[in-house]
CSV table of C-alpha atoms in Angstrom, one decimal:
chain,number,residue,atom,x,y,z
A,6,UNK,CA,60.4,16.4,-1.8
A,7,UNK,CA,56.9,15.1,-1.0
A,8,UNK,CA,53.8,17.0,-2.2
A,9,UNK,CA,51.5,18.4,0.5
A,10,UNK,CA,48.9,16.2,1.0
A,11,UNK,CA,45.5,17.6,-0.4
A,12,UNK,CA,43.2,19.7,2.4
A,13,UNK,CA,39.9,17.9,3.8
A,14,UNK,CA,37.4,20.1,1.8
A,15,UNK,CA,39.3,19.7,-1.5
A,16,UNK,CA,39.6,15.9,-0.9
A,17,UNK,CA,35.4,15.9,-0.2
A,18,UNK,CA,35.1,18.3,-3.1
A,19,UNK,CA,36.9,16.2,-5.8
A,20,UNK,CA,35.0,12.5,-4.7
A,21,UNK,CA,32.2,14.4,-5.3
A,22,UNK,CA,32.6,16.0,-8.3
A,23,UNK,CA,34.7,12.2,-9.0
A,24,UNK,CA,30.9,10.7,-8.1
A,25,UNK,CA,29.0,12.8,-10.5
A,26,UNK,CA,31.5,11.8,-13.3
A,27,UNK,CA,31.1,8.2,-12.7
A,28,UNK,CA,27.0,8.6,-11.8
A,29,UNK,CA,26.4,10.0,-15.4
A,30,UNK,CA,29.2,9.7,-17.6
A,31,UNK,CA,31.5,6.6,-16.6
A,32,UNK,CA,31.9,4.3,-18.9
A,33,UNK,CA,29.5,5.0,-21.3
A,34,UNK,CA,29.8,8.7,-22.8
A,35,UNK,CA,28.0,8.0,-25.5
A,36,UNK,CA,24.8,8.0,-23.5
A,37,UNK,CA,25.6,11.3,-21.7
A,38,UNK,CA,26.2,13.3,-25.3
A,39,UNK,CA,23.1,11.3,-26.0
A,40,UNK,CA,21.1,13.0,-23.3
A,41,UNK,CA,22.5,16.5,-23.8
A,42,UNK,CA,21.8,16.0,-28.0
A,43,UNK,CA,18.1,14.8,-27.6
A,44,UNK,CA,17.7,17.8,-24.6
A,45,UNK,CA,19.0,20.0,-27.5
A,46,UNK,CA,16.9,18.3,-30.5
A,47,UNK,CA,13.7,18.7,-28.7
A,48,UNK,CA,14.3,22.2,-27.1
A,49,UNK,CA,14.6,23.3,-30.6
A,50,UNK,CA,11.4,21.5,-31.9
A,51,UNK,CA,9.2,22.8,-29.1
A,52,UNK,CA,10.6,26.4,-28.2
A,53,UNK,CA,12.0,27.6,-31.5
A,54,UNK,CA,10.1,25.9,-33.8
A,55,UNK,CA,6.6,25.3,-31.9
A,56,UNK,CA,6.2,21.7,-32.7
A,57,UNK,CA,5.1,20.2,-30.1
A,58,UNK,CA,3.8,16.5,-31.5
A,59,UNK,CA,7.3,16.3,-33.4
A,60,UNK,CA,8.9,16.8,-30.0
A,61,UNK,CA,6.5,14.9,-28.2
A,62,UNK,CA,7.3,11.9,-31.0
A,63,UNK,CA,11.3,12.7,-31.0
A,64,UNK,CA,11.9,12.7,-27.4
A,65,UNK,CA,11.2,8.7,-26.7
A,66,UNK,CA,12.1,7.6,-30.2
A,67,UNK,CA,15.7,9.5,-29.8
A,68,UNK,CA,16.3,7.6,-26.4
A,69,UNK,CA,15.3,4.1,-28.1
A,70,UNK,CA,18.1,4.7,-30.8
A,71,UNK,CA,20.8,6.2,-28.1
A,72,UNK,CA,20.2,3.0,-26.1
A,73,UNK,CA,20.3,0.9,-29.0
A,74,UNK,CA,23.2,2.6,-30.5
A,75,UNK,CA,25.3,2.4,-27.1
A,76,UNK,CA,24.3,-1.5,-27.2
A,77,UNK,CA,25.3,-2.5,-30.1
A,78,UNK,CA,28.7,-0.3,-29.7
A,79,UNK,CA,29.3,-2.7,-26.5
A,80,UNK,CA,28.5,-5.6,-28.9
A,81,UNK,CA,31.5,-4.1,-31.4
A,82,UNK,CA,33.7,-3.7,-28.4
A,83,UNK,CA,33.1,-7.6,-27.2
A,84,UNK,CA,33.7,-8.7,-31.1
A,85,UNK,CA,37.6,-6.8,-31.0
B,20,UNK,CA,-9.4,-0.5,-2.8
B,21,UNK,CA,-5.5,0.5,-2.6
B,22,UNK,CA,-4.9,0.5,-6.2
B,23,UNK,CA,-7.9,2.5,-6.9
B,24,UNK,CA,-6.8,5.2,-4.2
B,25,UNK,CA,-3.6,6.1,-5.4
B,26,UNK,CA,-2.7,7.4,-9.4
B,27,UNK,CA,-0.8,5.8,-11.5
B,28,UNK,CA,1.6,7.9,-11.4
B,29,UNK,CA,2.2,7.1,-7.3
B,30,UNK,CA,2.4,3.8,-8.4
B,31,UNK,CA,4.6,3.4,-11.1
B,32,UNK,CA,6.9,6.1,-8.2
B,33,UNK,CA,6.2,3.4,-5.2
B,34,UNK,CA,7.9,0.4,-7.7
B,35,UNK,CA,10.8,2.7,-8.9
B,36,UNK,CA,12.2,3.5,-5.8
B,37,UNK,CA,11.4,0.2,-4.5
B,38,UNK,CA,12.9,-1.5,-7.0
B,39,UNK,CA,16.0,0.8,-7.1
B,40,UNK,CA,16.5,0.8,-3.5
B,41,UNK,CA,16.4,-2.6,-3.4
B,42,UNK,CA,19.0,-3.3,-6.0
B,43,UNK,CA,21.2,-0.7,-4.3
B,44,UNK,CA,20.7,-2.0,-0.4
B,45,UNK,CA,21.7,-5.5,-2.0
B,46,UNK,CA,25.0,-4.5,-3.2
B,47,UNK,CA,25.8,-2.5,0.4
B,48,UNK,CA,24.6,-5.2,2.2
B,49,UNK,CA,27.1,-7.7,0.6
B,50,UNK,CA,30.1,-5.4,1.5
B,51,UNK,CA,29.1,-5.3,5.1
B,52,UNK,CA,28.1,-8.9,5.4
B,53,UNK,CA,31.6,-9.7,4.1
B,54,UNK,CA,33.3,-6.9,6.2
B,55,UNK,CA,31.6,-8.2,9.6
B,56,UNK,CA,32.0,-12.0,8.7
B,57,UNK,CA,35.5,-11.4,7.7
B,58,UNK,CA,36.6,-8.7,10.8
B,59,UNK,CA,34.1,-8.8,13.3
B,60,UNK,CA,31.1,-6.8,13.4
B,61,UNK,CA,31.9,-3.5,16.0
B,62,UNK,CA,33.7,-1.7,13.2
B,63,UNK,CA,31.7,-2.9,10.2
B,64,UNK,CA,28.4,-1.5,12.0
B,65,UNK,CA,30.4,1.5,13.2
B,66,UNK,CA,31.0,2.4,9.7
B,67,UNK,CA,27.3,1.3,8.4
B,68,UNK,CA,26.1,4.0,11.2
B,69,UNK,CA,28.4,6.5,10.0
B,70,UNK,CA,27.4,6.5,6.6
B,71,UNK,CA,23.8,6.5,7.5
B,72,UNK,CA,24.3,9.6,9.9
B,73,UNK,CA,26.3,11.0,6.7
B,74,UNK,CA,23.4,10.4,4.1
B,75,UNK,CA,20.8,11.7,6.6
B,76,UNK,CA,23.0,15.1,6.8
B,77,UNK,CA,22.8,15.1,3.0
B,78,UNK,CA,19.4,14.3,2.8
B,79,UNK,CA,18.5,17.0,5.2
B,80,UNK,CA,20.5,19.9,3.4
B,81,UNK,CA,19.8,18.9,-0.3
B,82,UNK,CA,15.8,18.3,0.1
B,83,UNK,CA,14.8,21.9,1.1
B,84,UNK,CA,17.4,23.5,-1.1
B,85,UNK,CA,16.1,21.5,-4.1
B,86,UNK,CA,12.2,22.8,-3.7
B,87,UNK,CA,13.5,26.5,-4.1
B,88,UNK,CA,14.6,25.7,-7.6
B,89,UNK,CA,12.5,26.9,-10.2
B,90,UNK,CA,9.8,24.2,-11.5
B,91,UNK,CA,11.2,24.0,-15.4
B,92,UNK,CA,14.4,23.8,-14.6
B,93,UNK,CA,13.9,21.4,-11.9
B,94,UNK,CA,12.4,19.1,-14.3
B,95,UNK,CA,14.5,19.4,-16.8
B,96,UNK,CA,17.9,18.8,-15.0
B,97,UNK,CA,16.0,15.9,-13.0
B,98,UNK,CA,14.7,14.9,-16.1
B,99,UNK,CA,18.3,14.3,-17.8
B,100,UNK,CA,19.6,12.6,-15.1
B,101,UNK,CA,17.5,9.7,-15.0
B,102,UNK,CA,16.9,9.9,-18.8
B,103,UNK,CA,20.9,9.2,-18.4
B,104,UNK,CA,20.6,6.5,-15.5
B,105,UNK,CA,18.0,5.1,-16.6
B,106,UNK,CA,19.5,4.8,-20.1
B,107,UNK,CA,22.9,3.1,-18.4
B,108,UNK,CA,20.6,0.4,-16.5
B,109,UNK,CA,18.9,-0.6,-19.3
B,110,UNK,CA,22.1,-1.4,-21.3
B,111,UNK,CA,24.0,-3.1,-18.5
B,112,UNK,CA,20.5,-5.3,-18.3
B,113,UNK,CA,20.5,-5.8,-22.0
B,114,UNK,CA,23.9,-6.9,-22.3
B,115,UNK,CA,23.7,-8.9,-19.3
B,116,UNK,CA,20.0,-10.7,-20.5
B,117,UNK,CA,21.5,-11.6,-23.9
B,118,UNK,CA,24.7,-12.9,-22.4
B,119,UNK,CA,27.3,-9.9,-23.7
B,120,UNK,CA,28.4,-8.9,-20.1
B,121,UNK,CA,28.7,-11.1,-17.3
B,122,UNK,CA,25.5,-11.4,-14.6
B,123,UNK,CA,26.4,-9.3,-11.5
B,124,UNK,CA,27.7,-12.5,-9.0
B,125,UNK,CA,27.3,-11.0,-5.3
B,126,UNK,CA,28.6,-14.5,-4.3
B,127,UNK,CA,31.9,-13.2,-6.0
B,128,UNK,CA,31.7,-10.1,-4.8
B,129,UNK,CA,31.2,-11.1,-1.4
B,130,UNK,CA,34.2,-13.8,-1.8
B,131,UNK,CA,36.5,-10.6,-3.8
B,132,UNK,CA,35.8,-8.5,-0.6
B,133,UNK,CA,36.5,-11.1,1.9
B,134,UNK,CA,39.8,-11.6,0.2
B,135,UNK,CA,40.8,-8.1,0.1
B,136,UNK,CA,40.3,-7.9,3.9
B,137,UNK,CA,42.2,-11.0,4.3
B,138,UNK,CA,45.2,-10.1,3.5
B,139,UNK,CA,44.9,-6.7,5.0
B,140,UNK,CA,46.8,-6.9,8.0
B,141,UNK,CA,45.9,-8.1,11.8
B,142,UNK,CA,42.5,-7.7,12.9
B,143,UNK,CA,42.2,-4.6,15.9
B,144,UNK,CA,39.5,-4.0,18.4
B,145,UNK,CA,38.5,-0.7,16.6
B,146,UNK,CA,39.4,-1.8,13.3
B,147,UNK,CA,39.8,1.0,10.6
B,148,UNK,CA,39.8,-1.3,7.9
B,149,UNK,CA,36.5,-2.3,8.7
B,150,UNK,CA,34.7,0.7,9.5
B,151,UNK,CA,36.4,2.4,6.1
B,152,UNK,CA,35.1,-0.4,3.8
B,153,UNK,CA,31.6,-0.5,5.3
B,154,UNK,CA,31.5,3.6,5.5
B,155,UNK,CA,32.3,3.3,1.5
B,156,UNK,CA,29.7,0.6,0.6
B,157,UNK,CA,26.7,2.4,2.6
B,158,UNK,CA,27.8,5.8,1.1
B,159,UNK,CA,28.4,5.0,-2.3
B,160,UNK,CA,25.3,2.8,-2.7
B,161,UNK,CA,23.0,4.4,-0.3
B,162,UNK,CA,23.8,8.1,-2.5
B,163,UNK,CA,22.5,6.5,-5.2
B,164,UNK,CA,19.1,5.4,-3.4
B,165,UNK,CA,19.2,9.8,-2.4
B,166,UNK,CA,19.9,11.0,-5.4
B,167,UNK,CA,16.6,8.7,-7.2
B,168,UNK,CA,14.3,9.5,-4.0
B,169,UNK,CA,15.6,13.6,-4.3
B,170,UNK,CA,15.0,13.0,-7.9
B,171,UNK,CA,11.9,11.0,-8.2
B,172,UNK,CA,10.1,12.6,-5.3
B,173,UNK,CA,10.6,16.0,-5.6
B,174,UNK,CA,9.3,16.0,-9.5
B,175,UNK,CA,6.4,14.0,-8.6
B,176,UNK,CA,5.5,15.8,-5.3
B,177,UNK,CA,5.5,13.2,-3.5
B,178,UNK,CA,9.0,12.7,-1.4
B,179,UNK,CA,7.1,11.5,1.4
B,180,UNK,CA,6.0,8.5,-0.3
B,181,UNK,CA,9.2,7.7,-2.2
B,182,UNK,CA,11.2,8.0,1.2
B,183,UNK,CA,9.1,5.6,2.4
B,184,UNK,CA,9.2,3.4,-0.4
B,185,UNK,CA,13.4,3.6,0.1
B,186,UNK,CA,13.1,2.8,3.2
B,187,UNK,CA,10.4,0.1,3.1
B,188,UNK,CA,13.3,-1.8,0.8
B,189,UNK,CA,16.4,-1.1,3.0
B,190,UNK,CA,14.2,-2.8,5.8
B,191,UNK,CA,13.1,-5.5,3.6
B,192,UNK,CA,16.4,-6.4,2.3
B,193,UNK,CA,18.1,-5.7,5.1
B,194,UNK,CA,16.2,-8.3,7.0
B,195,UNK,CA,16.0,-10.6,4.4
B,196,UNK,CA,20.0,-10.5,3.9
B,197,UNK,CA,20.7,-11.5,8.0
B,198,UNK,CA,18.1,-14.4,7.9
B,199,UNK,CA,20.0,-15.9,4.7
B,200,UNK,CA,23.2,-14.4,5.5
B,201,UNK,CA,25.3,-14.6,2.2
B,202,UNK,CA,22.2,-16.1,0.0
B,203,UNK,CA,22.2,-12.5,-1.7
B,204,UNK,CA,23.0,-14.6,-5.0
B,205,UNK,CA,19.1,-15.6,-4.7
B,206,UNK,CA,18.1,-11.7,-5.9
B,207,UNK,CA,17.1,-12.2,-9.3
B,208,UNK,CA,18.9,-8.6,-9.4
B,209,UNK,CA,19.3,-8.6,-13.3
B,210,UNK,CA,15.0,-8.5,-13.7
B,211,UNK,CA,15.1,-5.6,-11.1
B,212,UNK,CA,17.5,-3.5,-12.7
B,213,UNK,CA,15.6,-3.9,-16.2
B,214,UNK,CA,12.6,-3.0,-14.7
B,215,UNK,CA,13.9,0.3,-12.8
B,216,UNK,CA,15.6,1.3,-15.8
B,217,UNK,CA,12.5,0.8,-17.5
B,218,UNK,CA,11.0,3.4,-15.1
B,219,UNK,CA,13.7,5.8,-14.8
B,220,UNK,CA,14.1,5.8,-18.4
B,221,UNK,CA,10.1,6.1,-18.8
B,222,UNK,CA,10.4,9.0,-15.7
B,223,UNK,CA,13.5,10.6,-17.7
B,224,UNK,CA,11.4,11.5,-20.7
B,225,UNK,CA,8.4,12.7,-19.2
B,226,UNK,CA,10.2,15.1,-17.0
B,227,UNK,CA,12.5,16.3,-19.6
B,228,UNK,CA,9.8,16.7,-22.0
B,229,UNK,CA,7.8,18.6,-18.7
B,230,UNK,CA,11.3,20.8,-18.5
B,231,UNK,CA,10.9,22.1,-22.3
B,232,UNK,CA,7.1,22.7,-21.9
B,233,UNK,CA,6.1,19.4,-24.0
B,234,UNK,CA,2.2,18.9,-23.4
B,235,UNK,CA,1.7,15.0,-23.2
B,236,UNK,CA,-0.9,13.8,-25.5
B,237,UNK,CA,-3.1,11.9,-22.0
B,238,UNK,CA,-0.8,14.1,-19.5
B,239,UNK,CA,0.5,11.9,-16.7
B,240,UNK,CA,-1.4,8.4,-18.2
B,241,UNK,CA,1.6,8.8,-21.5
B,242,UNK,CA,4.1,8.0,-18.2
B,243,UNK,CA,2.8,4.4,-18.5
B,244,UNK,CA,2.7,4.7,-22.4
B,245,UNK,CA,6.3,5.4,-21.6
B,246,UNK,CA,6.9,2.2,-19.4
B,247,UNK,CA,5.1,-0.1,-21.8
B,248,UNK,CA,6.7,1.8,-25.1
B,249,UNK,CA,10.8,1.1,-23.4
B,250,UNK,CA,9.6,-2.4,-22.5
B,251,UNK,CA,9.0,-3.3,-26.1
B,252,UNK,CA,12.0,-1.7,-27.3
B,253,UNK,CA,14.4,-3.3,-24.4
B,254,UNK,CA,12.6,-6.8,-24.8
B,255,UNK,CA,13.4,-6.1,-28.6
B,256,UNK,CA,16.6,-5.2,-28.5
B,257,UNK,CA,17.9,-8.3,-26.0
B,258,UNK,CA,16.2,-10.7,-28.8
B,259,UNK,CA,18.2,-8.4,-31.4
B,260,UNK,CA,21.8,-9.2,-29.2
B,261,UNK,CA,21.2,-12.7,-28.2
B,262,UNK,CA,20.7,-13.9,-31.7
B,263,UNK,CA,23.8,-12.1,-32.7
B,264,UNK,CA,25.6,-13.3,-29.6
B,265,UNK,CA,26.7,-16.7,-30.8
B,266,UNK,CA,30.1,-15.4,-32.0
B,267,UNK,CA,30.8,-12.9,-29.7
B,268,UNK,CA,33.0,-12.9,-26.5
B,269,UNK,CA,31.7,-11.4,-23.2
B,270,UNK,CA,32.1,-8.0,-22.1
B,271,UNK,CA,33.9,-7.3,-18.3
């Protein structure tokens, strides 16, 4: 018994949501928790705790390590 | 004159989406160039049309419904987004300027795709195939080049002059690409894509950090503070990797 095949709209609707998956997370999920952590860490700094230098200071330094993290994670994949 | 008459902040917007479109129009344009080599041009411009007329619908709904969306959270969200894309260029040009993943080939590409097609079956007068694979290339690449001018443009006010800037590099490249045909090899593509994720990344922080009501020590001058800060760090990190490279394998 074949399955019915899938409707136009929910065919459009999943490549869609398939092309946001791929646009920000693909293959590197590290840099997507990345994002969502450093949105977190400096959200905390500035509204809760009121420090704006500190989040001012944390935001760029925080996306220098994620990159360099995610790097050197595809170096230790090309080493295996 | 020019360069005095517009910000910095225009600027560093006018090379982004430049840049960014550019990359992105050379990767479409070497699927249809294979596509209408390969199976004749009718379908292949058929399907370049259609994905035009299917971005422009896009275009035309997202752009006012964006604008209605509160300021902060608009910035924020935008903000993430190209903290995150930006993030993702810059490693795929780090890993391919210290030799870790292979430079992106459109010669390849362009031989993959004409290939595939080959072996795809009898060419027709109205040939699906073609019109498919061109429709795919245009949308997929060209909804990149939206989602950056939406992006970019809306949070710096100025969608206007990003469109314009996109569009300035489709033409470009687009004419460029049928007077050398196939020569899209040339594009030093890898120097591009560092730069716009450069910018994107630089663009990322300073909207996030807009979204969560950071104030900017020299408000929008720290957005090239930004671009020269990610430089330094990405022209660090590719010496880093390509003195460790020697015993490593590359990366698909």
């Amino acid at each position: 018994m074949s399955r019915a095949k899938p409707s136009w709209a929910v065919r459009v609707v999943k490549g869609f949501a398939i092309f946001w998956w791929d646009f920000l997370v693909g293959d590197t999920p590290e840099l997507f928790v990345a994002a969502l952590v450093i949105i977190a860490v400096v959200a905390l700094l500035r509204i809760v705790l009121q420090r704006n230098a500190l989040a001012a200071i944390a935001l760029p330094v925080l996306s220098i390590v994620a990159l360099g993290v995610s790097v050197r994670r595809a170096r230790g994949a090309a080493r295996k | 004159m020019f360069a005095t008459s517009v910000s910095s902040g225009a600027l560093v917007l006018v090379v982004a989406v430049f840049l960014a479109s550019a990359v992105e129009m050379v990767e479409a344009l070497t699927i249809v160039l294979a596509v209408g080599h390969t199976r004749g041009w009718r379908s292949a411009l058929e399907g370049v049309g259609a994905g035009l007329a299917t971005l422009a619908v896009l275009v035309a709904a997202l752009g006012p419904a964006i604008v209605k969306v509160p300021i902060d959270v608009l910035h924020l969200v935008i903000g993430g987004i190209l903290l995150i894309f930006g993030m993702q260029w810059l490693r795929k040009a780090v890993l391919r300027s210290s030799g870790l993943k292979a430079m992106h080939d459109e010669d390849a590409i362009y031989q993959e795709t004409v290939n595939g097609l080959s072996i795809a079956g009898p060419r027709q007068q109205r040939d699906r195939i073609s019109f498919v694979v061109a429709f795919k290339g245009v949308f997929l690449e060209g909804l990149e080049v939206v989602i950056l001018v939406i992006t970019l443009g809306t949070s710096a006010h100025r969608l206007g002059l990003a469109s314009v800037a996109a569009l300035s590099a489709v033409v470009i490249v687009g004419i460029a690409g049928a007077v050398v045909a196939k020569q899209l090899s040339k594009v030093p593509e890898n120097a591009m894509k560092m730069s716009v994720g450069i910018l994107l990344v630089s663009y990322g922080t300073f909207w996030t950090g807009e979204g969560l009501k950071v104030k900017w020590p020299g408000a929008d001058a720290t957005l090239l503070g930004f671009v020269a800060l990610y430089a330094l760090a990405t022209w660090t990190l590719v010496l880093m990797m390509r003195r460790e490279v020697g015993d490593v394998t590359t990366v698909a």
